[in-house]
């Protein structure tokens, strides 16, 4: 993620009294295309960053802001599920 998007992500979280990870995790089940969400942590420390995610109810404005932030972020490469088959 580029530096501008990273700053915006921190601002978005701070404005909601959340950790940086919480709005991102809360966005997953709130997406209209998602019927079931499985969100994983790579380390035990990641789990401690999201204690309030279950009580976070993103508003339509929050979702739009998160979508706009991600759309403006510089893309990065990596493995994708679409690339495996």
mmCIF file with all atom_site columns, C-alpha atoms in Angstrom:
data_model
loop_
_atom_site.group_PDB
_atom_site.id
_atom_site.type_symbol
_atom_site.label_atom_id
_atom_site.label_alt_id
_atom_site.label_comp_id
_atom_site.label_asym_id
_atom_site.label_entity_id
_atom_site.label_seq_id
_atom_site.pdbx_PDB_ins_code
_atom_site.Cartn_x
_atom_site.Cartn_y
_atom_site.Cartn_z
_atom_site.occupancy
_atom_site.B_iso_or_equiv
_atom_site.pdbx_formal_charge
_atom_site.auth_seq_id
_atom_site.auth_comp_id
_atom_site.auth_asym_id
_atom_site.auth_atom_id
_atom_site.pdbx_PDB_model_num
ATOM 1  C CA . UNK A 1 1  ? 0.000   0.000   0.000   1.00 0.00 ? 1  UNK A CA 1
ATOM 2  C CA . UNK A 1 2  ? 1.372   3.429   -0.839  1.00 0.00 ? 2  UNK A CA 1
ATOM 3  C CA . UNK A 1 3  ? 2.258   5.976   1.848   1.00 0.00 ? 3  UNK A CA 1
ATOM 4  C CA . UNK A 1 4  ? -0.736  8.263   1.190   1.00 0.00 ? 4  UNK A CA 1
ATOM 5  C CA . UNK A 1 5  ? -3.180  5.368   1.462   1.00 0.00 ? 5  UNK A CA 1
ATOM 6  C CA . UNK A 1 6  ? -1.442  4.138   4.609   1.00 0.00 ? 6  UNK A CA 1
ATOM 7  C CA . UNK A 1 7  ? -1.845  7.575   6.248   1.00 0.00 ? 7  UNK A CA 1
ATOM 8  C CA . UNK A 1 8  ? -5.514  7.652   5.210   1.00 0.00 ? 8  UNK A CA 1
ATOM 9  C CA . UNK A 1 9  ? -6.024  4.192   6.708   1.00 0.00 ? 9  UNK A CA 1
ATOM 10 C CA . UNK A 1 10 ? -4.542  5.344   10.037  1.00 0.00 ? 10 UNK A CA 1
ATOM 11 C CA . UNK A 1 11 ? -6.725  8.484   9.987   1.00 0.00 ? 11 UNK A CA 1
ATOM 12 C CA . UNK A 1 12 ? -9.863  6.475   9.218   1.00 0.00 ? 12 UNK A CA 1
ATOM 13 C CA . UNK A 1 13 ? -9.142  4.159   12.169  1.00 0.00 ? 13 UNK A CA 1
ATOM 14 C CA . UNK A 1 14 ? -8.252  6.995   14.564  1.00 0.00 ? 14 UNK A CA 1
ATOM 15 C CA . UNK A 1 15 ? -11.467 8.862   13.701  1.00 0.00 ? 15 UNK A CA 1
ATOM 16 C CA . UNK A 1 16 ? -13.427 5.794   14.790  1.00 0.00 ? 16 UNK A CA 1
ATOM 17 C CA . UNK A 1 17 ? -11.404 4.995   17.902  1.00 0.00 ? 17 UNK A CA 1
ATOM 18 C CA . UNK A 1 18 ? -10.332 1.728   16.304  1.00 0.00 ? 18 UNK A CA 1
ATOM 19 C CA . UNK A 1 19 ? -7.072  -0.040  15.586  1.00 0.00 ? 19 UNK A CA 1
ATOM 20 C CA . UNK A 1 20 ? -5.883  0.184   11.985  1.00 0.00 ? 20 UNK A CA 1
ATOM 21 C CA . UNK A 1 21 ? -6.900  -3.434  11.415  1.00 0.00 ? 21 UNK A CA 1
ATOM 22 C CA . UNK A 1 22 ? -10.467 -3.182  12.774  1.00 0.00 ? 22 UNK A CA 1
ATOM 23 C CA . UNK A 1 23 ? -12.101 -1.141  9.962   1.00 0.00 ? 23 UNK A CA 1
ATOM 24 C CA . UNK A 1 24 ? -10.485 -3.407  7.355   1.00 0.00 ? 24 UNK A CA 1
ATOM 25 C CA . UNK A 1 25 ? -11.685 -6.576  9.060   1.00 0.00 ? 25 UNK A CA 1
ATOM 26 C CA . UNK A 1 26 ? -15.160 -5.089  9.658   1.00 0.00 ? 26 UNK A CA 1
ATOM 27 C CA . UNK A 1 27 ? -15.387 -4.252  5.929   1.00 0.00 ? 27 UNK A CA 1
ATOM 28 C CA . UNK A 1 28 ? -15.179 -7.896  4.874   1.00 0.00 ? 28 UNK A CA 1
ATOM 29 C CA . UNK A 1 29 ? -18.599 -9.140  6.085   1.00 0.00 ? 29 UNK A CA 1
ATOM 30 C CA . UNK A 1 30 ? -20.176 -5.758  5.293   1.00 0.00 ? 30 UNK A CA 1
ATOM 31 C CA . UNK A 1 31 ? -19.373 -6.134  1.574   1.00 0.00 ? 31 UNK A CA 1
ATOM 32 C CA . UNK A 1 32 ? -22.560 -6.965  -0.362  1.00 0.00 ? 32 UNK A CA 1
ATOM 33 C CA . UNK A 1 33 ? -20.865 -9.776  -2.292  1.00 0.00 ? 33 UNK A CA 1
ATOM 34 C CA . UNK A 1 34 ? -19.743 -11.546 0.890   1.00 0.00 ? 34 UNK A CA 1
ATOM 35 C CA . UNK A 1 35 ? -22.050 -14.166 2.363   1.00 0.00 ? 35 UNK A CA 1
ATOM 36 C CA . UNK A 1 36 ? -19.518 -15.855 4.633   1.00 0.00 ? 36 UNK A CA 1
ATOM 37 C CA . UNK A 1 37 ? -16.270 -14.327 5.834   1.00 0.00 ? 37 UNK A CA 1
ATOM 38 C CA . UNK A 1 38 ? -13.242 -16.223 7.049   1.00 0.00 ? 38 UNK A CA 1
ATOM 39 C CA . UNK A 1 39 ? -10.670 -13.732 8.264   1.00 0.00 ? 39 UNK A CA 1
ATOM 40 C CA . UNK A 1 40 ? -7.352  -15.184 9.360   1.00 0.00 ? 40 UNK A CA 1
ATOM 41 C CA . UNK A 1 41 ? -4.379  -13.855 11.276  1.00 0.00 ? 41 UNK A CA 1
ATOM 42 C CA . UNK A 1 42 ? -0.819  -14.657 10.313  1.00 0.00 ? 42 UNK A CA 1
ATOM 43 C CA . UNK A 1 43 ? 0.463   -14.278 13.869  1.00 0.00 ? 43 UNK A CA 1
ATOM 44 C CA . UNK A 1 44 ? -1.078  -14.377 17.370  1.00 0.00 ? 44 UNK A CA 1
ATOM 45 C CA . UNK A 1 45 ? -0.220  -10.663 17.685  1.00 0.00 ? 45 UNK A CA 1
ATOM 46 C CA . UNK A 1 46 ? -2.598  -9.902  14.813  1.00 0.00 ? 46 UNK A CA 1
ATOM 47 C CA . UNK A 1 47 ? -5.483  -11.251 16.894  1.00 0.00 ? 47 UNK A CA 1
ATOM 48 C CA . UNK A 1 48 ? -4.830  -8.682  19.621  1.00 0.00 ? 48 UNK A CA 1
ATOM 49 C CA . UNK A 1 49 ? -5.261  -5.855  17.078  1.00 0.00 ? 49 UNK A CA 1
ATOM 50 C CA . UNK A 1 50 ? -8.959  -6.557  16.510  1.00 0.00 ? 50 UNK A CA 1
ATOM 51 C CA . UNK A 1 51 ? -10.718 -6.891  19.877  1.00 0.00 ? 51 UNK A CA 1
ATOM 52 C CA . UNK A 1 52 ? -13.449 -4.400  18.961  1.00 0.00 ? 52 UNK A CA 1
ATOM 53 C CA . UNK A 1 53 ? -14.165 -5.590  15.451  1.00 0.00 ? 53 UNK A CA 1
ATOM 54 C CA . UNK A 1 54 ? -17.322 -7.466  16.434  1.00 0.00 ? 54 UNK A CA 1
ATOM 55 C CA . UNK A 1 55 ? -18.839 -4.299  17.883  1.00 0.00 ? 55 UNK A CA 1
ATOM 56 C CA . UNK A 1 56 ? -17.824 -2.180  14.898  1.00 0.00 ? 56 UNK A CA 1
ATOM 57 C CA . UNK A 1 57 ? -20.814 -1.570  12.636  1.00 0.00 ? 57 UNK A CA 1
ATOM 58 C CA . UNK A 1 58 ? -19.579 0.332   9.580   1.00 0.00 ? 58 UNK A CA 1
ATOM 59 C CA . UNK A 1 59 ? -21.989 2.976   8.298   1.00 0.00 ? 59 UNK A CA 1
ATOM 60 C CA . UNK A 1 60 ? -22.630 3.434   4.583   1.00 0.00 ? 60 UNK A CA 1
ATOM 61 C CA . UNK A 1 61 ? -20.274 6.443   4.771   1.00 0.00 ? 61 UNK A CA 1
ATOM 62 C CA . UNK A 1 62 ? -17.566 4.294   6.435   1.00 0.00 ? 62 UNK A CA 1
ATOM 63 C CA . UNK A 1 63 ? -17.876 1.661   3.713   1.00 0.00 ? 63 UNK A CA 1
ATOM 64 C CA . UNK A 1 64 ? -17.699 4.270   0.957   1.00 0.00 ? 64 UNK A CA 1
ATOM 65 C CA . UNK A 1 65 ? -14.644 5.884   2.566   1.00 0.00 ? 65 UNK A CA 1
ATOM 66 C CA . UNK A 1 66 ? -12.919 2.502   2.875   1.00 0.00 ? 66 UNK A CA 1
ATOM 67 C CA . UNK A 1 67 ? -13.758 1.595   -0.735  1.00 0.00 ? 67 UNK A CA 1
ATOM 68 C CA . UNK A 1 68 ? -12.461 4.967   -1.985  1.00 0.00 ? 68 UNK A CA 1
ATOM 69 C CA . UNK A 1 69 ? -9.277  4.587   0.053   1.00 0.00 ? 69 UNK A CA 1
ATOM 70 C CA . UNK A 1 70 ? -8.601  1.135   -1.395  1.00 0.00 ? 70 UNK A CA 1
ATOM 71 C CA . UNK A 1 71 ? -9.439  2.181   -4.957  1.00 0.00 ? 71 UNK A CA 1
ATOM 72 C CA . UNK A 1 72 ? -6.904  5.013   -4.723  1.00 0.00 ? 72 UNK A CA 1
ATOM 73 C CA . UNK A 1 73 ? -4.159  2.832   -3.236  1.00 0.00 ? 73 UNK A CA 1
ATOM 74 C CA . UNK A 1 74 ? -1.308  1.730   -5.424  1.00 0.00 ? 74 UNK A CA 1
ATOM 75 C CA . UNK A 1 75 ? -1.813  -1.913  -6.408  1.00 0.00 ? 75 UNK A CA 1
ATOM 76 C CA . UNK A 1 76 ? 0.691   -4.479  -5.256  1.00 0.00 ? 76 UNK A CA 1
ATOM 77 C CA . UNK A 1 77 ? 1.430   -7.910  -6.619  1.00 0.00 ? 77 UNK A CA 1
ATOM 78 C CA . UNK A 1 78 ? 1.258   -11.239 -4.944  1.00 0.00 ? 78 UNK A CA 1
ATOM 79 C CA . UNK A 1 79 ? -0.360  -14.624 -5.126  1.00 0.00 ? 79 UNK A CA 1
ATOM 80 C CA . UNK A 1 80 ? -4.064  -14.706 -5.869  1.00 0.00 ? 80 UNK A CA 1
ATOM 81 C CA . UNK A 1 81 ? -6.685  -17.412 -5.743  1.00 0.00 ? 81 UNK A CA 1
ATOM 82 C CA . UNK A 1 82 ? -7.583  -16.593 -9.316  1.00 0.00 ? 82 UNK A CA 1
ATOM 83 C CA . UNK A 1 83 ? -4.031  -17.544 -10.320 1.00 0.00 ? 83 UNK A CA 1
ATOM 84 C CA . UNK A 1 84 ? -4.322  -21.039 -8.892  1.00 0.00 ? 84 UNK A CA 1
ATOM 85 C CA . UNK A 1 85 ? -6.303  -23.794 -10.467 1.00 0.00 ? 85 UNK A CA 1
#
